GROMACS .gro file of C-alpha atoms in nm:
model
   58
    1MET     CA    1  10.390  -3.340   4.773
    2SER     CA    2  10.279  -3.701   4.752
    3LYS     CA    3  10.248  -3.897   4.431
    4ARG     CA    4   9.878  -3.959   4.504
    5ALA     CA    5   9.807  -3.586   4.528
    6VAL     CA    6   9.989  -3.519   4.201
    7LEU     CA    7   9.809  -3.805   4.024
    8SER     CA    8   9.473  -3.681   4.150
    9ALA     CA    9   9.551  -3.329   4.027
   10VAL     CA   10   9.663  -3.458   3.686
   11ILE     CA   11   9.346  -3.666   3.645
   12THR     CA   12   9.123  -3.375   3.746
   13GLY     CA   13   9.311  -3.137   3.518
   14GLY     CA   14   9.294  -3.377   3.224
   15PHE     CA   15   8.922  -3.437   3.274
   16CYS     CA   16   8.855  -3.063   3.285
   17ALA     CA   17   9.082  -2.995   2.986
   18VAL     CA   18   8.896  -3.241   2.763
   19PHE     CA   19   8.563  -3.092   2.851
   20ALA     CA   20   8.699  -2.737   2.826
   21VAL     CA   21   8.777  -2.804   2.461
   22LEU     CA   22   8.420  -2.924   2.404
   23PHE     CA   23   8.285  -2.628   2.599
   24THR     CA   24   8.495  -2.386   2.392
   25MET     CA   25   8.360  -2.538   2.074
   26LEU     CA   26   8.006  -2.471   2.198
   27GLY     CA   27   8.101  -2.142   2.368
   28MET     CA   28   7.929  -1.921   2.115
   29LEU     CA   29   7.601  -2.100   2.176
   30ILE     CA   30   7.606  -2.085   2.555
   31SER     CA   31   7.549  -1.769   2.760
   32LEU     CA   32   7.752  -1.677   3.069
   33VAL     CA   33   7.531  -1.818   3.348
   34PRO     CA   34   7.491  -2.167   3.202
   35GLY     CA   35   7.861  -2.154   3.117
   36VAL     CA   36   7.956  -2.097   3.481
   37PHE     CA   37   7.723  -2.379   3.585
   38ILE     CA   38   7.876  -2.613   3.328
   39ALA     CA   39   8.228  -2.522   3.445
   40PHE     CA   40   8.130  -2.603   3.804
   41VAL     CA   41   7.977  -2.936   3.704
   42LEU     CA   42   8.285  -3.030   3.501
   43GLY     CA   43   8.518  -2.949   3.791
   44PHE     CA   44   8.296  -3.147   4.028
   45LEU     CA   45   8.286  -3.448   3.794
   46GLY     CA   46   8.662  -3.428   3.738
   47SER     CA   47   8.719  -3.438   4.112
   48LEU     CA   48   8.484  -3.735   4.151
   49CYS     CA   49   8.659  -3.916   3.866
   50ALA     CA   50   9.001  -3.856   4.025
   51SER     CA   51   8.872  -3.977   4.364
   52TYR     CA   52   8.733  -4.292   4.203
   53VAL     CA   53   9.059  -4.368   4.022
   54MET     CA   54   9.262  -4.304   4.337
   55ARG     CA   55   9.039  -4.539   4.540
   56ALA     CA   56   9.055  -4.808   4.269
   57SER     CA   57   9.436  -4.790   4.259
   58LYS     CA   58   9.477  -4.883   4.627
   0.00000   0.00000   0.00000
């Protein structure tokens, strides 16, 4: 496995972990459907963030 792939995975995981904590704190206030949507958006944004960082590090 390449270092770039591992770095991208770590960045995406860290991004999602930070927002998962915030989401958990608001979890009681959010129903299931918006929760799934928010989880998708956070994963998508984490992937975009990792892609941006990987491109900037070239």
